[in-house]
Coordinates of N, CA and C and ligand atoms in Angstrom, one line a residue:
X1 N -51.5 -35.9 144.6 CA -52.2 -36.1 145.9 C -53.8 -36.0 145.7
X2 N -54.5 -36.9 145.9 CA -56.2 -37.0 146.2 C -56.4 -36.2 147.3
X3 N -57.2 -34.7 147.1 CA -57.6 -34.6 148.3 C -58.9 -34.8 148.8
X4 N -59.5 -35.2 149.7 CA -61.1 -35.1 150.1 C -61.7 -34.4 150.2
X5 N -62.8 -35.0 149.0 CA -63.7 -33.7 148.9 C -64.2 -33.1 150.0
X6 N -64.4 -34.2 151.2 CA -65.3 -33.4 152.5 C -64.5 -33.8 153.8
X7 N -63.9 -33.2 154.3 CA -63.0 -33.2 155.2 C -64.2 -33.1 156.7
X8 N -64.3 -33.8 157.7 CA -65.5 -33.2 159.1 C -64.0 -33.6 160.2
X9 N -63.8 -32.4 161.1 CA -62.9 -32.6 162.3 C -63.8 -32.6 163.8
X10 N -63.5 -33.4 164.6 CA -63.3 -32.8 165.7 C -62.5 -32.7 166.5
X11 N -62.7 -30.9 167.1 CA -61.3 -30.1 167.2 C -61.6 -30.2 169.2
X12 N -61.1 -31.9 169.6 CA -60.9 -31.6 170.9 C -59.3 -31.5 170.9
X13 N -59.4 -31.4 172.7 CA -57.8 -31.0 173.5 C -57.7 -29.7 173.7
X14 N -58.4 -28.3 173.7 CA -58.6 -27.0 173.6 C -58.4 -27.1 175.5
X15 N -59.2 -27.9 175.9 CA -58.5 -27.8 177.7 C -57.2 -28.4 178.5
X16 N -56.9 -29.3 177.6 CA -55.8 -30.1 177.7 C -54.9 -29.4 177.3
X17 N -55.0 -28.7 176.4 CA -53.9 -27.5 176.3 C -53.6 -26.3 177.0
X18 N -54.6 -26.0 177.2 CA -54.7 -25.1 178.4 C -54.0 -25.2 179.7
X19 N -54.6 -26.7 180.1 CA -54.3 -27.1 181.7 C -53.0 -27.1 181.5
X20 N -51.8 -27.9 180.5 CA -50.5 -28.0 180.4 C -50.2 -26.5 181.0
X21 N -50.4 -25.6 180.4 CA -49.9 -24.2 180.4 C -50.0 -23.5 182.0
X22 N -51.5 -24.3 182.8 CA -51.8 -23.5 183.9 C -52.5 -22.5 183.9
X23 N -53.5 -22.1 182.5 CA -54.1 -21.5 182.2 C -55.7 -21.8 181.9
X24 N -56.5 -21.0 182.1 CA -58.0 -21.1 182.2 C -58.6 -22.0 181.0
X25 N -59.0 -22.5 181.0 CA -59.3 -23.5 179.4 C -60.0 -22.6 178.5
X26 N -60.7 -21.5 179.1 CA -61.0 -20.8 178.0 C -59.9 -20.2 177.2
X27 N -59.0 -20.4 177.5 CA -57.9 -19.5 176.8 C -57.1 -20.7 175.6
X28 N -57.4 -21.8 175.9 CA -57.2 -23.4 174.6 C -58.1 -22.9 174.1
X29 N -59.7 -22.7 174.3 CA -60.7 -22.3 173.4 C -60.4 -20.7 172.3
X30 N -59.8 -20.3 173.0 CA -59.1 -19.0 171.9 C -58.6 -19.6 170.8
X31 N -57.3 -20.1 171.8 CA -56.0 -20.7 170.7 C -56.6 -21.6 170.1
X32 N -57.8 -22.1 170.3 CA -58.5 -23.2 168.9 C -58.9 -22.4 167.8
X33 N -59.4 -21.0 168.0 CA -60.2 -20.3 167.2 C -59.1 -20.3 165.8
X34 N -58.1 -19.9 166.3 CA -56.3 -19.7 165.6 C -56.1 -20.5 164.8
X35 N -56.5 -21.9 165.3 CA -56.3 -23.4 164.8 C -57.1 -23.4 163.3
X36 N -58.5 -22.8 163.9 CA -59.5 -23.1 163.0 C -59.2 -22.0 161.7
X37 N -58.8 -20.7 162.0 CA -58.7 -19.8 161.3 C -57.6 -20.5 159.9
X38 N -56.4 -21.5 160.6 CA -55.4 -21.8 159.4 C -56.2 -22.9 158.9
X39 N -56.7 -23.8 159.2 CA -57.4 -25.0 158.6 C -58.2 -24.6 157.8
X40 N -59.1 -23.6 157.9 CA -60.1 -23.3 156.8 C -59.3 -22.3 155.8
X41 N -58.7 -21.6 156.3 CA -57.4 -21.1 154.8 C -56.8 -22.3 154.0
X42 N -56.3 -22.9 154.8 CA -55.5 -23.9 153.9 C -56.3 -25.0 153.1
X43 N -57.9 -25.4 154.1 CA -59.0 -26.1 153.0 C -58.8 -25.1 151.8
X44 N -59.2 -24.1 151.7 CA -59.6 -23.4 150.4 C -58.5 -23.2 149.6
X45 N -57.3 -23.3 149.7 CA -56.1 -23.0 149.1 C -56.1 -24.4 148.5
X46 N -55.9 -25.8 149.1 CA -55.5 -27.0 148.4 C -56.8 -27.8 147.7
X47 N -58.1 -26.7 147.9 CA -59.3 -27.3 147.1 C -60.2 -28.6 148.0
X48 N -60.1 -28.6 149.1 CA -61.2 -28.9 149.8 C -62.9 -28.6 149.2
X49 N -64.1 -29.1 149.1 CA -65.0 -28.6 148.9 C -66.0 -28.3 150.0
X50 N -65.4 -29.1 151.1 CA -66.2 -29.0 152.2 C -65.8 -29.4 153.4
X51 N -65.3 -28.2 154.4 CA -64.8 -28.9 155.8 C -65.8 -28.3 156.8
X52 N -66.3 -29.9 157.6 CA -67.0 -29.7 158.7 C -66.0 -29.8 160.0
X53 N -66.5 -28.9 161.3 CA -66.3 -28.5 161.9 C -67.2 -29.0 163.1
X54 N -66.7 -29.7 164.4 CA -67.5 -29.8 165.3 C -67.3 -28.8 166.6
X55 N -68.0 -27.6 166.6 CA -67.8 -26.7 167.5 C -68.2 -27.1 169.3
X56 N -69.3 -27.5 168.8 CA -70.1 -27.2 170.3 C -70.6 -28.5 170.2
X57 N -70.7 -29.7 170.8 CA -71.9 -30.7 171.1 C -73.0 -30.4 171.8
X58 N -74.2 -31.7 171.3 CA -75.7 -30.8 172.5 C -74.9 -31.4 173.8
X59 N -73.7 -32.4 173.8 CA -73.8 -32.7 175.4 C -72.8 -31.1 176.0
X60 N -72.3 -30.5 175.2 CA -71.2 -29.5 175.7 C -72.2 -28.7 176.8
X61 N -73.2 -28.8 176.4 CA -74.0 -28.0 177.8 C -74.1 -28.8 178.7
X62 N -73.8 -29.4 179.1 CA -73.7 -29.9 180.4 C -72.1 -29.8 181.1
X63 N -71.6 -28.4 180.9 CA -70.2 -28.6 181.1 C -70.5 -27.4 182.0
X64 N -69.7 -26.4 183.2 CA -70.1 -25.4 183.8 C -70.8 -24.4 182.7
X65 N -71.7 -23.8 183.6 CA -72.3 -22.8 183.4 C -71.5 -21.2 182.5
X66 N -70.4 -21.4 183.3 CA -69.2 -20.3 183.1 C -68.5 -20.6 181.7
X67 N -68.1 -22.2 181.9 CA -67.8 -22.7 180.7 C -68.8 -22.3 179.2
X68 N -69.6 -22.7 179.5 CA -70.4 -22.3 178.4 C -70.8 -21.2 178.0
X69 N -71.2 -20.2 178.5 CA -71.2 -19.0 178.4 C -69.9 -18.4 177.8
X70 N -68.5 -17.9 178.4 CA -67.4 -18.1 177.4 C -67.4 -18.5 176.5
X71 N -67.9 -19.5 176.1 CA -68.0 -20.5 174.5 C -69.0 -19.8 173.9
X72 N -70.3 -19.2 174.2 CA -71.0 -18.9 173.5 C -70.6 -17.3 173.1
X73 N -69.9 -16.5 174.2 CA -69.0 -15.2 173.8 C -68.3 -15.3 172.5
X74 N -67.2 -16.7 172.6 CA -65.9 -16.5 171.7 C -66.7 -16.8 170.7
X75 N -67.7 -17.5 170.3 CA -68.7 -17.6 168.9 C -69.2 -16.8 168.7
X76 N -69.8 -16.1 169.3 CA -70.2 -14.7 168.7 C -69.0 -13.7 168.3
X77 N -68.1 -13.4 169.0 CA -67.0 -12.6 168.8 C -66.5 -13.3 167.5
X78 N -66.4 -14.4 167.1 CA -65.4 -15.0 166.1 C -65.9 -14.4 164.8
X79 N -67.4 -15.2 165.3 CA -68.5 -15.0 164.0 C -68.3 -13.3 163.3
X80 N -68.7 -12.6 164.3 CA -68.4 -11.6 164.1 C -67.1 -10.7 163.1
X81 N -65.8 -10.9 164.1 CA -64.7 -10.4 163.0 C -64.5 -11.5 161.9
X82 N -64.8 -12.7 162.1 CA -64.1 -13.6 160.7 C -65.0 -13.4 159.6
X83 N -66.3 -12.6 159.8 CA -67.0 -12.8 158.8 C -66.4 -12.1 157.2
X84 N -65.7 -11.1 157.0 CA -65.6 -10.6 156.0 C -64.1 -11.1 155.4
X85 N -63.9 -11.2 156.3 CA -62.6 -12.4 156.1 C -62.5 -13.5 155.1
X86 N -63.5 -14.4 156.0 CA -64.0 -15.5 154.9 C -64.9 -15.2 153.8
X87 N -65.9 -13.8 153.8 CA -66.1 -13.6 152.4 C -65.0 -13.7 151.1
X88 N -63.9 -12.4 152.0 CA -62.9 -12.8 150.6 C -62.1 -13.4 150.5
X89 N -62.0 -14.6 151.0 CA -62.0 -15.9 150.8 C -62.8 -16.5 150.2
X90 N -64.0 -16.0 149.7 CA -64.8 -16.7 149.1 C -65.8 -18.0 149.9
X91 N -65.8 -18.2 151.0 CA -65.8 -19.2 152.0 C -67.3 -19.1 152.1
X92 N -68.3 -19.7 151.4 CA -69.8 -20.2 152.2 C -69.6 -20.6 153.4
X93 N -70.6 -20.2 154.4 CA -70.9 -20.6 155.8 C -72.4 -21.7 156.0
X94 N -72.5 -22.8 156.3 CA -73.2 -23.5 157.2 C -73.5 -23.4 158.7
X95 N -74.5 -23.2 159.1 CA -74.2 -23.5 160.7 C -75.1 -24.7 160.6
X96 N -75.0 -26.0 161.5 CA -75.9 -26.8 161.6 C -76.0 -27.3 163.2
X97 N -77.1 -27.9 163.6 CA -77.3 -27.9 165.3 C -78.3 -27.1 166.0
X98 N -79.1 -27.6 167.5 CA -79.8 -27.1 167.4 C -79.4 -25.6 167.8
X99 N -79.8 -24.4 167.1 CA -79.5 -23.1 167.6 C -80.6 -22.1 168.6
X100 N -81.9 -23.2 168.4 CA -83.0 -22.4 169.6 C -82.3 -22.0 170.8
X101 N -81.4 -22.9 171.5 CA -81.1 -22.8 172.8 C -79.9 -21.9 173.1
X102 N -79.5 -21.3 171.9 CA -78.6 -20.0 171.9 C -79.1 -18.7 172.0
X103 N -78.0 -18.0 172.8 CA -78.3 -16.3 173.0 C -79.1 -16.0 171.8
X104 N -80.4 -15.0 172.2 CA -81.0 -14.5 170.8 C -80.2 -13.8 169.9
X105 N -78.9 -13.1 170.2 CA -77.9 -12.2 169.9 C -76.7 -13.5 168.9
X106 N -76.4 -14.8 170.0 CA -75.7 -15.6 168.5 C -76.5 -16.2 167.3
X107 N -77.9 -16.2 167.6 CA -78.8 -16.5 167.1 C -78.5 -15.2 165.5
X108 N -79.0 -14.2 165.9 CA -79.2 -13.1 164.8 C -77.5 -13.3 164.2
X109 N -76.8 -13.2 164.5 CA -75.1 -12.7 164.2 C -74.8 -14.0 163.1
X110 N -75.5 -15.2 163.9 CA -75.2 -16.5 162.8 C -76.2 -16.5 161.5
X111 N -77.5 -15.5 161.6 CA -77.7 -15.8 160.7 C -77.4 -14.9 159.6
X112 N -76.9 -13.6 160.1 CA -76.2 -12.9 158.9 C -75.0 -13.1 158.9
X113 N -74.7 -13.9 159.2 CA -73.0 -14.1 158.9 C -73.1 -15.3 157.7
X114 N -74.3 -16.3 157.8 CA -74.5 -17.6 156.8 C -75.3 -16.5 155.4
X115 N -76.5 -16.0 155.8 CA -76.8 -15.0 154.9 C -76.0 -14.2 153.6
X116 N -74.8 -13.5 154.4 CA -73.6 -12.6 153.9 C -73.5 -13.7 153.2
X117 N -72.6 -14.7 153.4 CA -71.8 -15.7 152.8 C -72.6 -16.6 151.9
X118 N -74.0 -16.5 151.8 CA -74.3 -17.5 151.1 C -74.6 -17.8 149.5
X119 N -73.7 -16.9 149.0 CA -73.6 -17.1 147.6 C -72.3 -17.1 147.0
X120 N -71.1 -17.5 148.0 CA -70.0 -17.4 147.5 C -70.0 -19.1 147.2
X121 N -68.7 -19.6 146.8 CA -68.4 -20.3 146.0 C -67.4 -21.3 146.0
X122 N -66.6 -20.7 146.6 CA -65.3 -21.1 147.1 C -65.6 -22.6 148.3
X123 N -64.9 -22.8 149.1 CA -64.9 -23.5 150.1 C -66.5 -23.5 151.0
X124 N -66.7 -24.6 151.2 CA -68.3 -24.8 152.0 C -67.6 -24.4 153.4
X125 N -67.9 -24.2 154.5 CA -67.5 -24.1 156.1 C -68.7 -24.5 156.7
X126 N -68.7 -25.9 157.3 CA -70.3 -26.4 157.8 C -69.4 -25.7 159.7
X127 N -70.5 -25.1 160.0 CA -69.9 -25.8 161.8 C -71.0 -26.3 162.6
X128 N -70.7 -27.2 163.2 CA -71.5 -27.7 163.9 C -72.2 -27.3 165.4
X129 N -72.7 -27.0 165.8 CA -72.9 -25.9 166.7 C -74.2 -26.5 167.5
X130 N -74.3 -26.7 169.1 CA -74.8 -27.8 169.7 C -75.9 -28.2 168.9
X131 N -74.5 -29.5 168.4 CA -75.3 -30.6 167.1 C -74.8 -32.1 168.1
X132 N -75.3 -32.8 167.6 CA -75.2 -34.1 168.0 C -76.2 -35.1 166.8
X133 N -75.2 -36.3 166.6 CA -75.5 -36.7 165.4 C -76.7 -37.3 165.9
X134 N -77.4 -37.9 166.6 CA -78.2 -38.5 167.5 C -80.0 -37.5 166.7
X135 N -79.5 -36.5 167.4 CA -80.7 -34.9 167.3 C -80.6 -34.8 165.6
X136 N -79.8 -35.1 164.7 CA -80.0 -34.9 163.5 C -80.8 -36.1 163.0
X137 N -80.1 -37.3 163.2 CA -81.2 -38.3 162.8 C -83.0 -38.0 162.9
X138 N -82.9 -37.4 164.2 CA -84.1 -37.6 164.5 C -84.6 -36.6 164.0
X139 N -84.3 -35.7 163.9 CA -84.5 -34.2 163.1 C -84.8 -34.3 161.9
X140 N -84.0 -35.5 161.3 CA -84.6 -35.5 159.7 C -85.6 -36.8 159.8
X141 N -85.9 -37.6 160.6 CA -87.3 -38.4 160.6 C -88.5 -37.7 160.5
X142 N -88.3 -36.7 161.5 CA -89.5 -35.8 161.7 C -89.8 -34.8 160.6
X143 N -88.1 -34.0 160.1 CA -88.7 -33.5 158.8 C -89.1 -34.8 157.7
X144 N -88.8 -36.2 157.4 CA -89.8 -36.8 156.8 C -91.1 -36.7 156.5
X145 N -91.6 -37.0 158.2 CA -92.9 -37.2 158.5 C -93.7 -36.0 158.2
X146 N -93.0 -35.2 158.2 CA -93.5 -33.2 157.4 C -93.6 -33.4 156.3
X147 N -93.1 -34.4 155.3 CA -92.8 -33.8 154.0 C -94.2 -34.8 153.3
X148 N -94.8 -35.7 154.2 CA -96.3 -36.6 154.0 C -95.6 -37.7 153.1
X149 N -94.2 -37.8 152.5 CA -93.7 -38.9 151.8 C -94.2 -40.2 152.2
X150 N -94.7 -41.5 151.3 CA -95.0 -43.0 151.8 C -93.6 -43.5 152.1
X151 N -93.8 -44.5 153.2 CA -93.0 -45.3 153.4 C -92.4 -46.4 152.0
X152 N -93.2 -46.5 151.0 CA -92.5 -47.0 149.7 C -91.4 -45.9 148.7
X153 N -92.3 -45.0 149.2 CA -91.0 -43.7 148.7 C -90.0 -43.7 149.1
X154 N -89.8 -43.7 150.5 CA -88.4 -43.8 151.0 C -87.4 -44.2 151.1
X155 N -86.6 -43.6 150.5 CA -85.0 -44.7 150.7 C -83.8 -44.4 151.4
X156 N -83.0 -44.6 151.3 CA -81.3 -43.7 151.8 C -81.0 -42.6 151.4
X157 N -81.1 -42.6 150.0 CA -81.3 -41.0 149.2 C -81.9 -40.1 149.7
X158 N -83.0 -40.2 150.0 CA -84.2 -39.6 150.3 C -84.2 -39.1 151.6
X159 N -83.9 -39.9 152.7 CA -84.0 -39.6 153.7 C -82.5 -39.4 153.8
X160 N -81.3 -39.2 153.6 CA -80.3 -38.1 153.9 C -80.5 -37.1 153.0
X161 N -81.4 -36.7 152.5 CA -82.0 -35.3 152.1 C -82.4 -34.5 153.2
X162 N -82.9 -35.0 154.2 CA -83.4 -34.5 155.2 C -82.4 -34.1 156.5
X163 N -81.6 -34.6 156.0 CA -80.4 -34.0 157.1 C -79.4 -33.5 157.1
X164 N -79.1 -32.5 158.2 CA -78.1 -31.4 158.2 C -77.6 -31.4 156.9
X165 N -76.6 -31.9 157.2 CA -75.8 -32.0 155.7 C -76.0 -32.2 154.3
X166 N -77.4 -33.1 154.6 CA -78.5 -33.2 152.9 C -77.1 -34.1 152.1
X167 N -77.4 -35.3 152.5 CA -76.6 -35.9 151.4 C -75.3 -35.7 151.2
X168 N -74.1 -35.0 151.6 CA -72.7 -34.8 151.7 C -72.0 -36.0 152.7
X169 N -71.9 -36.9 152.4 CA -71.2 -37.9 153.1 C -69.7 -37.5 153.0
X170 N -68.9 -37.9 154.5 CA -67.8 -37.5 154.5 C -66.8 -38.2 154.5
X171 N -65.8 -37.7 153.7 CA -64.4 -38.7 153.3 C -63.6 -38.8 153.9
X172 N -63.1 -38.0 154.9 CA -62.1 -37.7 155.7 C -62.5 -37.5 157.2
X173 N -62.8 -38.3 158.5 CA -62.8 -37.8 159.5 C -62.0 -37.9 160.7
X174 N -61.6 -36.3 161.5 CA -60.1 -36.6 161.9 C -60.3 -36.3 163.3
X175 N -60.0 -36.5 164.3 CA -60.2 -36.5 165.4 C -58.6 -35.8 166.0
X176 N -58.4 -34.6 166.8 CA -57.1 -34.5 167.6 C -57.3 -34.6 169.2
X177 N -56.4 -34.8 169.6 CA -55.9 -35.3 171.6 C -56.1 -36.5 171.6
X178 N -56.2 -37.5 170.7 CA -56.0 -38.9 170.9 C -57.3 -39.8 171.7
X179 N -58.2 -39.3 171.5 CA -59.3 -39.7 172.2 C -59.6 -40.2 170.9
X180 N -60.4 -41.6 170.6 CA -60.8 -42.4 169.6 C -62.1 -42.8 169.7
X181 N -63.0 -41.7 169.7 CA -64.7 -41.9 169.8 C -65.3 -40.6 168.5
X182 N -66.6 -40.8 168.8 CA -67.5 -40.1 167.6 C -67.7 -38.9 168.6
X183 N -68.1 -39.5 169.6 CA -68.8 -38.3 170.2 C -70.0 -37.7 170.3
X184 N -70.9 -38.5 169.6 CA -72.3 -38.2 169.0 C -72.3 -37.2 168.0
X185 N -71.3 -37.1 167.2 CA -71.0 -36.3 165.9 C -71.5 -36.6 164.8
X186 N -71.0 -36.2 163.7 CA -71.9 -37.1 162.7 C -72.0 -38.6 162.6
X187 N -73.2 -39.1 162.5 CA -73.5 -40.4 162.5 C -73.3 -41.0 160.9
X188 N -74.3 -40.9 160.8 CA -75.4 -41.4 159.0 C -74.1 -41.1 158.0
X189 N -73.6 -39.5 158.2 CA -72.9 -39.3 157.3 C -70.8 -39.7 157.5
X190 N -70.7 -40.4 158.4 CA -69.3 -40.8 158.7 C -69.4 -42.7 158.1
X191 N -70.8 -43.4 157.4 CA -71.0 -44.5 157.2 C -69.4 -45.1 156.7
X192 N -69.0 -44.4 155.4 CA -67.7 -45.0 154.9 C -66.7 -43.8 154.9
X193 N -66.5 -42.7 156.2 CA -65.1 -41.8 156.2 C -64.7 -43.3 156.5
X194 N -62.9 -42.6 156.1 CA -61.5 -42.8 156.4 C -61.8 -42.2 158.0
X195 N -60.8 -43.0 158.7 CA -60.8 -41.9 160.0 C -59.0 -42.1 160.7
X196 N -59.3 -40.8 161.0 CA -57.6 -40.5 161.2 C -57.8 -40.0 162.3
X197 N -56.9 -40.6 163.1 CA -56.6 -39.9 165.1 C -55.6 -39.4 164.8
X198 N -55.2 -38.3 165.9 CA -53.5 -38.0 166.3 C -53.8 -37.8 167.5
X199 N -52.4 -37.7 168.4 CA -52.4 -36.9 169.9 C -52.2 -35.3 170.1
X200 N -52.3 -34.7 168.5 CA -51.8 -33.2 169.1 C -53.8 -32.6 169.3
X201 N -52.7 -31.7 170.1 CA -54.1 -31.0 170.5 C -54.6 -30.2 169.9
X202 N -55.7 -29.7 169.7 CA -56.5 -28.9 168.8 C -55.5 -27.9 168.2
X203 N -55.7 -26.7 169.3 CA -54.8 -25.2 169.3 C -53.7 -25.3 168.6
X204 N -52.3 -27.0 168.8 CA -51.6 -26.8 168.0 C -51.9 -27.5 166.5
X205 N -52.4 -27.7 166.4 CA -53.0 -28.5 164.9 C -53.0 -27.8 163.9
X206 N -51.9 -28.1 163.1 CA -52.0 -26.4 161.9 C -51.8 -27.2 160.7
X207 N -51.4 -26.4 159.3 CA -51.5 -27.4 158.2 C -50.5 -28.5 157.7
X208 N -49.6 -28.9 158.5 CA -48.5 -29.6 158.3 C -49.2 -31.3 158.8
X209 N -50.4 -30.4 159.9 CA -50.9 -31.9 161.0 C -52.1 -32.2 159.6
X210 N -52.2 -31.2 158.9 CA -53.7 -31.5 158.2 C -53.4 -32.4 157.0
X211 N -51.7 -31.9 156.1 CA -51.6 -32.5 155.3 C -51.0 -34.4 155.7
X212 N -50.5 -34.3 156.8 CA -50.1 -35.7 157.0 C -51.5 -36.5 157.2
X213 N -52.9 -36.1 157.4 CA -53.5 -36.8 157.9 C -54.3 -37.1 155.8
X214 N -54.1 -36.1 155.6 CA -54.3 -36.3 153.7 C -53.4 -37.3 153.1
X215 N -52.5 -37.3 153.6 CA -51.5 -37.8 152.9 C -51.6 -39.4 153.2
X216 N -52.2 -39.9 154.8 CA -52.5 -40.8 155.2 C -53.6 -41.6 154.6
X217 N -54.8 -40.2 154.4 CA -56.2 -40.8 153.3 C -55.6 -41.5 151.9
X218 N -54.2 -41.0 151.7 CA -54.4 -41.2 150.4 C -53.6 -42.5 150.3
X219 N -53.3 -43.2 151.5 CA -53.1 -44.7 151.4 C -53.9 -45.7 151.8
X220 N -55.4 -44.5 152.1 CA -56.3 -45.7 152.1 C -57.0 -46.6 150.8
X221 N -57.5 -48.0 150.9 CA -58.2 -48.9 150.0 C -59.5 -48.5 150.1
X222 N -60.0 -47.5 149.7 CA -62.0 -47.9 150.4 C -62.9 -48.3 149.1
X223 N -62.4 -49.5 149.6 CA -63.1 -50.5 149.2 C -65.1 -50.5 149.2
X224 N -65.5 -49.6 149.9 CA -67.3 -49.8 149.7 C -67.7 -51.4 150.1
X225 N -66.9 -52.3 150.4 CA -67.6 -53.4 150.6 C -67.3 -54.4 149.8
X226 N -67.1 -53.5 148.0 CA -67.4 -54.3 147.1 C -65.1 -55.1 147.1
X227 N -65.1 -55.3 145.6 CA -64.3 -56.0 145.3 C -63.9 -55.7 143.9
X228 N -62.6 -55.5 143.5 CA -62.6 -55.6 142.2 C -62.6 -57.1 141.4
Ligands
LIG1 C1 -62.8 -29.2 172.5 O1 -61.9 -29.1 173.6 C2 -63.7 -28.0 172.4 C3 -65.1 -28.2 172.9 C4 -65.6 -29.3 173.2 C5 -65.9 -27.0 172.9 P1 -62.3 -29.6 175.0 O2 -62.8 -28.4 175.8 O3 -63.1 -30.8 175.0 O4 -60.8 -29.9 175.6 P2 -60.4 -31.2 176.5 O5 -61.0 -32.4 175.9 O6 -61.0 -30.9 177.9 O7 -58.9 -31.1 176.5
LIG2 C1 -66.4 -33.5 171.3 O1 -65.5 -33.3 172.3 C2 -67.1 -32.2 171.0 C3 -66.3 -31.2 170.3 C4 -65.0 -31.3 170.0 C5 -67.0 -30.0 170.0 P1 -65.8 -33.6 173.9 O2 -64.5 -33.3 174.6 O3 -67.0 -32.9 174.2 O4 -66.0 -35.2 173.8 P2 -65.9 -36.3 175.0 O5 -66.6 -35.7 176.2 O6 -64.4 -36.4 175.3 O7 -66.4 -37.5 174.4
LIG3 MG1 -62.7 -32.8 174.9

């Protein structure tokens, strides 16, 4: 089995799981945490090098007030106990997205929790955290225009150096609840993923749903364009 080097999900259906139940959506947003907790074990077990994670979008703030606040609680709470967890697991932490507009409190917590983690070795854990692939583009023009580089210097290389990800293009991207959009997720870096939908929803998504969607990569042709 080929597995992908860089696996990027987005983990919708967290309310749609909920609603079935008759339960507060914050409570899918738990049971996603659960989801997330087996997918990143099982990346590091079958040798993933890098799974991105879309937590939060910049549009998620525009969702109730209540709503998001809860979401910014269970990230802090998660951050918190999972951290030593994923140390020995060996697990590096990324956060990527804008984080200005977060509690000063997830602010500090994210950055010792990427800090702690940042010399292990094992499995990469990017999450995306009110990111939008839109705000990254533009984020890395502007870090361009910082870096005083000429416009003859510039190329593709170069300028996905400058974003979030720096050059990690991704091979696998999976979407769960059957909705078939990006989402303003990663852009630049989804140029040649594989992309794989299902209908299950986030919360139940465990690694039986992860290896079928591997197992699916691994009947794809990616071709690059070119030809043998
Ligand atoms: C995904 O689940 C998690 C976040 C966007 C934070 P949703 O909250 O979007 O769940 P649905 O799409 O309403 O079911
Ligand atoms: C995308 O899901 C964002 C995350 C999963 C974090 P949304 O539920 O926000 O996307 P739309 O609104 O259905 O496009
Ligand atoms: Mg959704």
């Amino acid at each position: 089995m080929n597995i992908p080097k860089h696996i990027a999900i987005i983990m919708d259906g967290n309310g749609r799981w909920a609603k079935k139940r008759k339960l507060p959506r914050i409570a899918g947003h738990k049971k996603g945490v659960g989801a997330v907790r087996n997918i990143v074990k099982h990346c590091g077990k079958i040798g993933v090098e890098t799974l991105t994670l879309f937590a939060f979008s910049s549009e998620n703030k525009n969702r109730s007030t209540d709503e998001v606040s809860l979401l910014f609680k269970l990230f802090l709470s998660t951050l918190k106990n999972e951290v030593v967890k994923l140390d020995k697991h060996n697990v590096r932490l990324e956060i990527i997205g804008d984080l200005s507009l977060f509690p000063p409190d997830v602010q500090k917590i994210a950055a010792e929790a990427q800090a702690r983690l940042s010399n292990n070795s094992g499995l990469t854990l990017v999450i995306a955290a009110n990111y939008g692939g839109q705000w990254d583009i533009v984020n890395a023009c502007k870090s361009v225009i910082a870096s005083g580089i000429s416009a003859e210097e510039l190329n593709q290389q170069v300028f996905a150096q400058h974003l979030a990800l720096q050059n990690n293009m991704v091979d696998l991207l999976i979407r769960s609840s059957g909705e078939q959009r990006i989402s303003n997720f990663l852009l630049w870096d989804i140029a040649y993923s594989e992309l794989y939908f299902t209908d299950t929803l986030w919360p139940d998504f465990d690694k039986l749903q992860l290896d079928k969607a591997i197992e699916s990569f691994n009947y794809r042709d990616r071709r690059y364009g070119g030809r043998q």
